[in-house]
PDB file of C-alpha atoms in Angstrom:
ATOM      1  CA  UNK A1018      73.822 101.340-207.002  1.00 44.00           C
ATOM      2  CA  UNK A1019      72.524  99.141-209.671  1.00 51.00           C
ATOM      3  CA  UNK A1020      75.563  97.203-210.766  1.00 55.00           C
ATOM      4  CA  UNK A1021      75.782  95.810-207.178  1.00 67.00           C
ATOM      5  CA  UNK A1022      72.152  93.938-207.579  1.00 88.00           C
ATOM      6  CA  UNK A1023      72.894  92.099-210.939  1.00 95.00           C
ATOM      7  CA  UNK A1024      75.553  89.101-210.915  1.00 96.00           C
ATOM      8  CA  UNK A1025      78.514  88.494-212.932  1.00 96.00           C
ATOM      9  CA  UNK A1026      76.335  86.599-215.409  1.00 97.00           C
ATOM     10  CA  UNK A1027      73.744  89.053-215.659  1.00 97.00           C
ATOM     11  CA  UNK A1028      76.987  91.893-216.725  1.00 97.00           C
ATOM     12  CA  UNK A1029      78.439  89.451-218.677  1.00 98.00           C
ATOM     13  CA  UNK A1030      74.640  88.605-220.996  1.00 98.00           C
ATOM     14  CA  UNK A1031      74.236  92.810-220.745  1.00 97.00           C
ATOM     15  CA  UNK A1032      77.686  93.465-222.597  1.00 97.00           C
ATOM     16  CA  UNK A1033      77.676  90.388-225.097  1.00 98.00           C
ATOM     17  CA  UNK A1034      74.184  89.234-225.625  1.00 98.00           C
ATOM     18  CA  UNK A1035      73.861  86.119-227.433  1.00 98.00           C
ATOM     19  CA  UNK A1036      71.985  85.309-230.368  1.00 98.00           C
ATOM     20  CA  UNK A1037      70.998  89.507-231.209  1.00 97.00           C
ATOM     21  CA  UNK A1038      69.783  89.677-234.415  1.00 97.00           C
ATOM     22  CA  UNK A1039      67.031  89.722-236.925  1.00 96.00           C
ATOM     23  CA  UNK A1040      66.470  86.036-238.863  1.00 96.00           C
ATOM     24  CA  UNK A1041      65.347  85.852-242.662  1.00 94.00           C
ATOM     25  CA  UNK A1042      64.124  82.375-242.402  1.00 94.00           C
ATOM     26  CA  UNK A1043      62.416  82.581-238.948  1.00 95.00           C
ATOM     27  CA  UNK A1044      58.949  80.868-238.962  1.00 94.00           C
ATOM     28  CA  UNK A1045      57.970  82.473-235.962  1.00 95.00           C
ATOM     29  CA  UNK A1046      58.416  86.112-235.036  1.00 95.00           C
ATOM     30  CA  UNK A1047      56.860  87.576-231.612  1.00 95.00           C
ATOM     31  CA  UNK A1048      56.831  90.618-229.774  1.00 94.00           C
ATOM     32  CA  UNK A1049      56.535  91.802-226.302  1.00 93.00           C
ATOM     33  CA  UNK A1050      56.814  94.585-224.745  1.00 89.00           C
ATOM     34  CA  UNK A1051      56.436  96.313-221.262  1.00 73.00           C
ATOM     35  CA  UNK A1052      54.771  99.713-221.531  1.00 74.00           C
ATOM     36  CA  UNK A1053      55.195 100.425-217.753  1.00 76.00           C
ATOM     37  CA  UNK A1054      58.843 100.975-218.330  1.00 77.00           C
ATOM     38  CA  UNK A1055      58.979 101.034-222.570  1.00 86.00           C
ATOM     39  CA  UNK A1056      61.271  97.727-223.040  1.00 90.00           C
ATOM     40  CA  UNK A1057      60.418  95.806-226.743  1.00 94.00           C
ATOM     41  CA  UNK A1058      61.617  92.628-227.437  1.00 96.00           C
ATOM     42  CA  UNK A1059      61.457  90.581-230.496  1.00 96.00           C
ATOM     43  CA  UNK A1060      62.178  87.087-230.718  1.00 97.00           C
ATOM     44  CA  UNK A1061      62.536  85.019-234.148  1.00 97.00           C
ATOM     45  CA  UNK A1062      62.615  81.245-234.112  1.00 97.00           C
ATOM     46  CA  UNK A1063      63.163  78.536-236.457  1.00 97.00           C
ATOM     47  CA  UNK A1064      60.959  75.623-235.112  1.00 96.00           C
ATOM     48  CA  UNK A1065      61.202  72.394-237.095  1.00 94.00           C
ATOM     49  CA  UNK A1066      59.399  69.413-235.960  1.00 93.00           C
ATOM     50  CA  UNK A1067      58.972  70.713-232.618  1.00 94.00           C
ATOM     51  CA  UNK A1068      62.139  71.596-231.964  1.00 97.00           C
ATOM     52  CA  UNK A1069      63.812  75.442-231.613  1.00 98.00           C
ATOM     53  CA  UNK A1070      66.531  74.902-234.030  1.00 98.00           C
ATOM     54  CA  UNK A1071      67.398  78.568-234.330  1.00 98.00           C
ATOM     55  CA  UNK A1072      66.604  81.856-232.169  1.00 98.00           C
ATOM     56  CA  UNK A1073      67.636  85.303-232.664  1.00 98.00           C
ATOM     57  CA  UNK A1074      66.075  88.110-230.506  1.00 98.00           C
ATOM     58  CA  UNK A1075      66.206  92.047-231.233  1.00 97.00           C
ATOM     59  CA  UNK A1076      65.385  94.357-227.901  1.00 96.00           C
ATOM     60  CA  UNK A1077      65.416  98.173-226.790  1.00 94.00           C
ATOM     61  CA  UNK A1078      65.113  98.159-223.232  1.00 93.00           C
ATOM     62  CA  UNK A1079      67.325  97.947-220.125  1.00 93.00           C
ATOM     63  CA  UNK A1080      70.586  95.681-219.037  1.00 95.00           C
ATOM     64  CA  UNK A1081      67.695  93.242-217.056  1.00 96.00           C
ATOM     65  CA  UNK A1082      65.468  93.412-220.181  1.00 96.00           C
ATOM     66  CA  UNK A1083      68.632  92.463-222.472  1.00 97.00           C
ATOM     67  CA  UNK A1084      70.228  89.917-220.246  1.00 98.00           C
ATOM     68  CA  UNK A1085      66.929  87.983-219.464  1.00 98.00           C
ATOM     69  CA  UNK A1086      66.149  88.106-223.533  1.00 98.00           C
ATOM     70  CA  UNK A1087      69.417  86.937-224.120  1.00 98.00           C
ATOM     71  CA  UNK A1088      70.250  84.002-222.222  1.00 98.00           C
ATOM     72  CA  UNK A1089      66.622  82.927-222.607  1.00 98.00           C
ATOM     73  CA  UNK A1090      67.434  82.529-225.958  1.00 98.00           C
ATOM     74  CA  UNK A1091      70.772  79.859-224.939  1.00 98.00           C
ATOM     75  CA  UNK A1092      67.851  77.976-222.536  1.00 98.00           C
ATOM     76  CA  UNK A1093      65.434  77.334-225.006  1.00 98.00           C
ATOM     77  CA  UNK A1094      67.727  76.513-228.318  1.00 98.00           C
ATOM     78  CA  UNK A1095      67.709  72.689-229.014  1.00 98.00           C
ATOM     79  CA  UNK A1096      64.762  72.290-226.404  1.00 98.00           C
ATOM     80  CA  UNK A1097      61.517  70.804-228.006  1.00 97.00           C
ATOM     81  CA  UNK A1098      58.229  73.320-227.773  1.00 97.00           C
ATOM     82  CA  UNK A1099      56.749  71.318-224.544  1.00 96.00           C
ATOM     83  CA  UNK A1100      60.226  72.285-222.752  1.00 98.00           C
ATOM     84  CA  UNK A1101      60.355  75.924-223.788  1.00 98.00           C
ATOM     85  CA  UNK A1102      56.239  75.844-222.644  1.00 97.00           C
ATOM     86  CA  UNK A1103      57.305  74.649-219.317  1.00 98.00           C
ATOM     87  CA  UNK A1104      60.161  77.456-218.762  1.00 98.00           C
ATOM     88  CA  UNK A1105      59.284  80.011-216.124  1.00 98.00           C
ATOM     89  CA  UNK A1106      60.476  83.546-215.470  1.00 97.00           C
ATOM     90  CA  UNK A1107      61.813  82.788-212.382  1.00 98.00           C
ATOM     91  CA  UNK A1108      63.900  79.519-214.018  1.00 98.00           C
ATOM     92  CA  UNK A1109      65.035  82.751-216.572  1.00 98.00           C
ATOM     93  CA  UNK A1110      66.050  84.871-213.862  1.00 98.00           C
ATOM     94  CA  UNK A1111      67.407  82.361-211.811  1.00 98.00           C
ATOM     95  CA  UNK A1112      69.918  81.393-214.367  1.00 98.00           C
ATOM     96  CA  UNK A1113      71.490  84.808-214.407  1.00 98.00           C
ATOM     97  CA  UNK A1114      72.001  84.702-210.823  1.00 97.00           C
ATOM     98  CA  UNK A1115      68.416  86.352-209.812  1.00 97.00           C
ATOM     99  CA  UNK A1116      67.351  89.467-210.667  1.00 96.00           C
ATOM    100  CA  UNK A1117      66.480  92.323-208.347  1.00 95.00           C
ATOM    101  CA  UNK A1118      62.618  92.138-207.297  1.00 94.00           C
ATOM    102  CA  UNK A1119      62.087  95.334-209.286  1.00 93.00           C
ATOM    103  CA  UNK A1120      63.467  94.003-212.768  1.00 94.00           C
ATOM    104  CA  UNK A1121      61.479  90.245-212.482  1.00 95.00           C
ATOM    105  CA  UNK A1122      58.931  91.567-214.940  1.00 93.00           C
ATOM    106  CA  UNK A1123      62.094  91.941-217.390  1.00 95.00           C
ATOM    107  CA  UNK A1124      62.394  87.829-217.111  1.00 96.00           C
ATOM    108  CA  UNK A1125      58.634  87.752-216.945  1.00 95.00           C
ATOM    109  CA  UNK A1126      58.974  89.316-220.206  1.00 96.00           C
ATOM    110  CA  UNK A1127      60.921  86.905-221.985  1.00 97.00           C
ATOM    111  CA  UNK A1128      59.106  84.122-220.642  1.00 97.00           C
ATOM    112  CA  UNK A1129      55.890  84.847-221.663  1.00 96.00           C
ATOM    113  CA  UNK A1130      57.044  86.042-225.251  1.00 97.00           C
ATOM    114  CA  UNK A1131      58.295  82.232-225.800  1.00 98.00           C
ATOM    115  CA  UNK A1132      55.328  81.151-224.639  1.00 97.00           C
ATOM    116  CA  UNK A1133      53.384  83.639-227.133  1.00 96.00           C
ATOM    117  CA  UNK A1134      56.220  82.146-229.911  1.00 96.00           C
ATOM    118  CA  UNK A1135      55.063  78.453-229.354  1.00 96.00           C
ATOM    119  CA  UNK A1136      51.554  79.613-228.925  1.00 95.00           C
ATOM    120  CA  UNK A1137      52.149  80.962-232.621  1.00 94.00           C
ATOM    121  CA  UNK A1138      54.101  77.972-233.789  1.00 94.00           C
ATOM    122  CA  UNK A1139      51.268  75.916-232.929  1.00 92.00           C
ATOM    123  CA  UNK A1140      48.314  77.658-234.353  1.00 89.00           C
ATOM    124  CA  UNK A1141      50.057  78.903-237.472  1.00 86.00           C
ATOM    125  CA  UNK A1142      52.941  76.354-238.659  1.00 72.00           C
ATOM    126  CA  UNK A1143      52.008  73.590-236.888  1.00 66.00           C
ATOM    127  CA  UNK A1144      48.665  73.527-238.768  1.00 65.00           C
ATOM    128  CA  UNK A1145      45.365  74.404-236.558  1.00 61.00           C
ATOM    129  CA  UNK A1146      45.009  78.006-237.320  1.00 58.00           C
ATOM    130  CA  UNK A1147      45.919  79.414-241.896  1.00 56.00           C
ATOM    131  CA  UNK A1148      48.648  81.383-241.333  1.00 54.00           C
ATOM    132  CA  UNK A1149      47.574  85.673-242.336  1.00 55.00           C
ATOM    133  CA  UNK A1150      46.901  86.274-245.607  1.00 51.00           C
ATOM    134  CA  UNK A1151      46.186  83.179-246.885  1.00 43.00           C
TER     135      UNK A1151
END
């Protein structure tokens, strides 16, 4: 049975997610996905000199998908873009209490969309790369 592998954090992130939502003034918007099992995540962060001063994440996918998204969000807000860099999937799993083996890529997930975000944030805002369109 499935709600014996997740922790009482894990429930708790699955039935009030923090930090759902789209953002209007987001300089950075990513998204990952998982085709194997169809999960989608968005993130949308307002980086200002270096630092995540505001994230907001939108997802379809299952409980590990949405708790892993959402307290990702809570580990990475204040943190400067070196920190959020250096923040693993298992540090994101770990967290919630670990994760069964078979929903890791769901913290994988996360991880690697911040990663994509500050990726973004660098090449785009930051400077090195014109954002599209101009």
């Amino acid at each position: 049975m499935m709600s014996e592998q997740y922790s009482a954090t894990t429930w708790d992130h699955v039935r009030n997610p923090r930090n759902v939502g789209a953002m209007e003034d987001a300089n950075v918007v990513v998204q990952a996905g998982d085709p194997t099992c169809g999960d989608t995540l968005l993130y949308f962060l307002k980086i200002e000199a270096g630092i995540v001063k505001d994230i907001k994440f939108l997802i379809k996918g299952c409980g590990a998908a949405i708790a892993t998204s959402s307290i990702a969000t809570e580990m990475v807000m204040g943190k400067s873009i070196d920190e959020v860099m250096m923040l693993t999937d298992l540090e994101i799993a770990n967290a919630l209490g670990g994760l069964p083996e078979e929903k890791m890529h769901c913290s994988n997930m996360a991880a690697s969309a911040l990663h994509a975000a500050i990726k973004q944030y660098q090449e785009t805002v930051a400077g090195t790369v014109p954002p599209l369109g101009l």
